[in-house]
Amino acid sequence: GENGYLVDLDAPEAIAQRAVELLEDAPRRAQFSAAARQTVAERFGVERQVAAYLAWYGEHIRTRSAA
């Protein structure tokens, strides 16, 4: 994965294996961490949230004005 590993929640051995791999692989941890931070900034950053709110309010204002 880009931001981490996908592991079946019903597979505790697989979860443990991936956790150990990350504990032993500092560069991979850093890579996942940086990618996850970037994903969060892109998807949930202030600019994007403000744009989404403005679009939502704009749509609802138009809908109410048309009614």
Tab-separated table of N, CA, C and O in Angstrom:
chain	number	residue	atom	x	y	z
A	1	GLY	N	0.813	-1.192	0.000
A	1	GLY	CA	0.000	0.000	0.000
A	1	GLY	C	0.851	1.247	0.000
A	1	GLY	O	2.052	1.218	0.227
A	2	GLU	N	0.202	2.331	-0.246
A	2	GLU	CA	0.886	3.621	-0.278
A	2	GLU	C	0.995	4.250	1.105
A	2	GLU	O	2.003	4.843	1.457
A	3	ASN	N	-0.087	4.118	1.896
A	3	ASN	CA	-0.129	4.730	3.228
A	3	ASN	C	0.010	3.730	4.357
A	3	ASN	O	-0.003	4.101	5.518
A	4	GLY	N	0.073	2.465	4.017
A	4	GLY	CA	0.156	1.427	5.029
A	4	GLY	C	-0.247	0.103	4.426
A	4	GLY	O	-0.382	-0.017	3.211
A	5	TYR	N	-0.406	-0.870	5.269
A	5	TYR	CA	-0.799	-2.201	4.812
A	5	TYR	C	-2.278	-2.429	5.077
A	5	TYR	O	-2.809	-1.982	6.086
A	6	LEU	N	-2.927	-3.138	4.186
A	6	LEU	CA	-4.283	-3.616	4.423
A	6	LEU	C	-4.173	-5.052	4.911
A	6	LEU	O	-3.575	-5.895	4.254
A	7	VAL	N	-4.754	-5.288	6.069
A	7	VAL	CA	-4.673	-6.613	6.669
A	7	VAL	C	-6.074	-6.999	7.138
A	7	VAL	O	-6.806	-6.182	7.708
A	8	ASP	N	-6.450	-8.228	6.897
A	8	ASP	CA	-7.756	-8.742	7.329
A	8	ASP	C	-7.839	-8.685	8.852
A	8	ASP	O	-6.953	-9.194	9.557
A	9	LEU	N	-8.890	-8.056	9.349
A	9	LEU	CA	-9.059	-7.932	10.802
A	9	LEU	C	-9.233	-9.268	11.499
A	9	LEU	O	-9.021	-9.378	12.705
A	10	ASP	N	-9.625	-10.265	10.748
A	10	ASP	CA	-9.802	-11.606	11.324
A	10	ASP	C	-8.528	-12.440	11.255
A	10	ASP	O	-8.579	-13.661	11.439
A	11	ALA	N	-7.405	-11.796	10.982
A	11	ALA	CA	-6.125	-12.510	10.853
A	11	ALA	C	-5.088	-11.884	11.787
A	11	ALA	O	-4.204	-11.145	11.360
A	12	PRO	N	-5.192	-12.182	13.086
A	12	PRO	CA	-4.268	-11.558	14.044
A	12	PRO	C	-2.799	-11.850	13.750
A	12	PRO	O	-1.938	-11.011	14.010
A	13	GLU	N	-2.514	-13.023	13.195
A	13	GLU	CA	-1.115	-13.347	12.878
A	13	GLU	C	-0.583	-12.421	11.794
A	13	GLU	O	0.555	-11.949	11.855
A	14	ALA	N	-1.423	-12.140	10.793
A	14	ALA	CA	-1.015	-11.240	9.710
A	14	ALA	C	-0.827	-9.817	10.225
A	14	ALA	O	0.117	-9.124	9.828
A	15	ILE	N	-1.708	-9.402	11.128
A	15	ILE	CA	-1.578	-8.073	11.730
A	15	ILE	C	-0.270	-7.980	12.496
A	15	ILE	O	0.491	-7.014	12.366
A	16	ALA	N	0.003	-8.989	13.295
A	16	ALA	CA	1.247	-9.010	14.076
A	16	ALA	C	2.467	-9.016	13.167
A	16	ALA	O	3.442	-8.305	13.425
A	17	GLN	N	2.405	-9.792	12.094
A	17	GLN	CA	3.533	-9.860	11.156
A	17	GLN	C	3.808	-8.497	10.542
A	17	GLN	O	4.959	-8.065	10.469
A	18	ARG	N	2.759	-7.805	10.106
A	18	ARG	CA	2.951	-6.480	9.506
A	18	ARG	C	3.467	-5.482	10.541
A	18	ARG	O	4.295	-4.640	10.234
A	19	ALA	N	2.968	-5.579	11.774
A	19	ALA	CA	3.440	-4.681	12.829
A	19	ALA	C	4.925	-4.884	13.086
A	19	ALA	O	5.691	-3.918	13.200
A	20	VAL	N	5.349	-6.131	13.151
A	20	VAL	CA	6.773	-6.427	13.362
A	20	VAL	C	7.596	-5.919	12.185
A	20	VAL	O	8.662	-5.325	12.375
A	21	GLU	N	7.100	-6.127	10.959
A	21	GLU	CA	7.817	-5.632	9.785
A	21	GLU	C	8.034	-4.128	9.874
A	21	GLU	O	9.127	-3.632	9.580
A	22	LEU	N	6.993	-3.401	10.292
A	22	LEU	CA	7.133	-1.949	10.406
A	22	LEU	C	8.065	-1.549	11.543
A	22	LEU	O	8.814	-0.568	11.421
A	23	LEU	N	8.032	-2.290	12.634
A	23	LEU	CA	8.948	-1.996	13.741
A	23	LEU	C	10.399	-2.171	13.314
A	23	LEU	O	11.285	-1.456	13.783
A	24	GLU	N	10.633	-3.101	12.416
A	24	GLU	CA	11.996	-3.404	11.985
A	24	GLU	C	12.433	-2.610	10.757
A	24	GLU	O	13.600	-2.683	10.371
A	25	ASP	N	11.541	-1.864	10.138
A	25	ASP	CA	11.843	-1.180	8.882
A	25	ASP	C	11.537	0.315	9.000
A	25	ASP	O	10.496	0.796	8.550
A	26	ALA	N	12.470	1.056	9.590
A	26	ALA	CA	12.282	2.494	9.798
A	26	ALA	C	12.056	3.258	8.493
A	26	ALA	O	11.182	4.139	8.455
A	27	PRO	N	12.773	2.961	7.417
A	27	PRO	CA	12.504	3.691	6.168
A	27	PRO	C	11.077	3.479	5.653
A	27	PRO	O	10.432	4.412	5.165
A	28	ARG	N	10.573	2.256	5.757
A	28	ARG	CA	9.198	1.982	5.313
A	28	ARG	C	8.207	2.740	6.187
A	28	ARG	O	7.236	3.297	5.691
A	29	ARG	N	8.434	2.762	7.510
A	29	ARG	CA	7.571	3.520	8.413
A	29	ARG	C	7.541	4.990	8.019
A	29	ARG	O	6.488	5.609	7.963
A	30	ALA	N	8.713	5.538	7.739
A	30	ALA	CA	8.800	6.947	7.357
A	30	ALA	C	8.083	7.194	6.032
A	30	ALA	O	7.391	8.208	5.872
A	31	GLN	N	8.217	6.268	5.092
A	31	GLN	CA	7.548	6.385	3.801
A	31	GLN	C	6.032	6.366	3.979
A	31	GLN	O	5.323	7.213	3.432
A	32	PHE	N	5.526	5.401	4.737
A	32	PHE	CA	4.089	5.323	4.996
A	32	PHE	C	3.597	6.581	5.708
A	32	PHE	O	2.538	7.121	5.397
A	33	SER	N	4.363	7.039	6.683
A	33	SER	CA	3.975	8.202	7.462
A	33	SER	C	3.868	9.440	6.581
A	33	SER	O	2.882	10.187	6.639
A	34	ALA	N	4.871	9.673	5.745
A	34	ALA	CA	4.857	10.834	4.856
A	34	ALA	C	3.706	10.753	3.857
A	34	ALA	O	3.013	11.746	3.604
A	35	ALA	N	3.483	9.572	3.300
A	35	ALA	CA	2.397	9.397	2.331
A	35	ALA	C	1.040	9.600	3.004
A	35	ALA	O	0.139	10.218	2.421
A	36	ALA	N	0.886	9.104	4.208
A	36	ALA	CA	-0.383	9.267	4.929
A	36	ALA	C	-0.639	10.737	5.248
A	36	ALA	O	-1.766	11.223	5.090
A	37	ARG	N	0.391	11.453	5.681
A	37	ARG	CA	0.235	12.883	5.952
A	37	ARG	C	-0.187	13.636	4.692
A	37	ARG	O	-1.052	14.509	4.733
A	38	GLN	N	0.426	13.284	3.567
A	38	GLN	CA	0.085	13.919	2.302
A	38	GLN	C	-1.371	13.624	1.914
A	38	GLN	O	-2.097	14.513	1.488
A	39	THR	N	-1.785	12.383	2.069
A	39	THR	CA	-3.165	12.006	1.751
A	39	THR	C	-4.151	12.773	2.608
A	39	THR	O	-5.154	13.300	2.102
A	40	VAL	N	-3.890	12.872	3.890
A	40	VAL	CA	-4.787	13.602	4.798
A	40	VAL	C	-4.829	15.080	4.413
A	40	VAL	O	-5.910	15.679	4.361
A	41	ALA	N	-3.688	15.669	4.121
A	41	ALA	CA	-3.655	17.081	3.735
A	41	ALA	C	-4.461	17.311	2.461
A	41	ALA	O	-5.206	18.292	2.357
A	42	GLU	N	-4.335	16.402	1.485
A	42	GLU	CA	-5.056	16.559	0.227
A	42	GLU	C	-6.556	16.346	0.388
A	42	GLU	O	-7.355	17.060	-0.207
A	43	ARG	N	-6.944	15.360	1.154
A	43	ARG	CA	-8.368	15.025	1.276
A	43	ARG	C	-9.103	15.849	2.311
A	43	ARG	O	-10.310	16.068	2.183
A	44	PHE	N	-8.408	16.271	3.359
A	44	PHE	CA	-9.086	16.911	4.478
A	44	PHE	C	-8.493	18.255	4.859
A	44	PHE	O	-8.779	18.774	5.930
A	45	GLY	N	-7.675	18.833	3.985
A	45	GLY	CA	-7.071	20.130	4.272
A	45	GLY	C	-8.121	21.226	4.365
A	45	GLY	O	-9.239	21.108	3.856
A	46	VAL	N	-7.764	22.311	4.993
A	46	VAL	CA	-8.684	23.426	5.208
A	46	VAL	C	-9.228	23.937	3.882
A	46	VAL	O	-10.442	24.163	3.745
A	47	GLU	N	-8.366	24.109	2.891
A	47	GLU	CA	-8.811	24.640	1.611
A	47	GLU	C	-9.881	23.751	0.980
A	47	GLU	O	-10.897	24.232	0.467
A	48	ARG	N	-9.653	22.459	1.016
A	48	ARG	CA	-10.628	21.544	0.411
A	48	ARG	C	-11.938	21.528	1.194
A	48	ARG	O	-13.012	21.487	0.610
A	49	GLN	N	-11.852	21.573	2.510
A	49	GLN	CA	-13.073	21.569	3.316
A	49	GLN	C	-13.870	22.849	3.097
A	49	GLN	O	-15.105	22.804	2.981
A	50	VAL	N	-13.197	23.985	3.023
A	50	VAL	CA	-13.899	25.247	2.778
A	50	VAL	C	-14.576	25.204	1.416
A	50	VAL	O	-15.738	25.588	1.272
A	51	ALA	N	-13.868	24.714	0.402
A	51	ALA	CA	-14.455	24.612	-0.939
A	51	ALA	C	-15.675	23.697	-0.928
A	51	ALA	O	-16.692	24.001	-1.571
A	52	ALA	N	-15.598	22.597	-0.212
A	52	ALA	CA	-16.731	21.670	-0.135
A	52	ALA	C	-17.923	22.324	0.558
A	52	ALA	O	-19.068	22.187	0.100
A	53	TYR	N	-17.679	23.048	1.649
A	53	TYR	CA	-18.771	23.735	2.335
A	53	TYR	C	-19.399	24.802	1.439
A	53	TYR	O	-20.619	24.931	1.358
A	54	LEU	N	-18.562	25.587	0.764
A	54	LEU	CA	-19.092	26.620	-0.114
A	54	LEU	C	-19.931	26.018	-1.234
A	54	LEU	O	-20.997	26.545	-1.572
A	55	ALA	N	-19.468	24.921	-1.796
A	55	ALA	CA	-20.232	24.254	-2.854
A	55	ALA	C	-21.559	23.745	-2.310
A	55	ALA	O	-22.605	23.904	-2.947
A	56	TRP	N	-21.531	23.148	-1.132
A	56	TRP	CA	-22.751	22.607	-0.528
A	56	TRP	C	-23.752	23.731	-0.251
A	56	TRP	O	-24.920	23.636	-0.618
A	57	TYR	N	-23.276	24.804	0.399
A	57	TYR	CA	-24.172	25.922	0.690
A	57	TYR	C	-24.676	26.564	-0.592
A	57	TYR	O	-25.852	26.924	-0.700
A	58	GLY	N	-23.809	26.720	-1.581
A	58	GLY	CA	-24.221	27.302	-2.847
A	58	GLY	C	-25.320	26.493	-3.499
A	58	GLY	O	-26.314	27.052	-4.007
A	59	GLU	N	-25.196	25.187	-3.499
A	59	GLU	CA	-26.206	24.317	-4.069
A	59	GLU	C	-27.529	24.431	-3.307
A	59	GLU	O	-28.595	24.500	-3.913
A	60	HIS	N	-27.458	24.462	-2.002
A	60	HIS	CA	-28.695	24.551	-1.208
A	60	HIS	C	-29.357	25.919	-1.303
A	60	HIS	O	-30.581	26.018	-1.280
A	61	ILE	N	-28.566	26.949	-1.450
A	61	ILE	CA	-29.150	28.288	-1.642
A	61	ILE	C	-29.858	28.343	-2.982
A	61	ILE	O	-30.973	28.855	-3.093
A	62	ARG	N	-29.244	27.798	-4.033
A	62	ARG	CA	-29.877	27.771	-5.355
A	62	ARG	C	-31.175	26.949	-5.313
A	62	ARG	O	-32.179	27.332	-5.910
A	63	THR	N	-31.136	25.835	-4.609
A	63	THR	CA	-32.311	24.968	-4.520
A	63	THR	C	-33.452	25.688	-3.812
A	63	THR	O	-34.606	25.652	-4.247
A	64	ARG	N	-33.153	26.386	-2.728
A	64	ARG	CA	-34.196	27.100	-1.975
A	64	ARG	C	-34.702	28.300	-2.766
A	64	ARG	O	-35.881	28.614	-2.730
A	65	SER	N	-33.814	28.957	-3.493
A	65	SER	CA	-34.227	30.118	-4.283
A	65	SER	C	-35.154	29.702	-5.413
A	65	SER	O	-36.056	30.441	-5.796
A	66	ALA	N	-34.928	28.507	-5.948
A	66	ALA	CA	-35.751	28.003	-7.056
A	66	ALA	C	-37.117	27.536	-6.573
A	66	ALA	O	-38.050	27.425	-7.352
A	67	ALA	N	-37.249	27.258	-5.290
A	67	ALA	CA	-38.522	26.709	-4.747
A	67	ALA	C	-39.547	27.779	-4.531
A	67	ALA	O	-39.429	28.902	-4.542
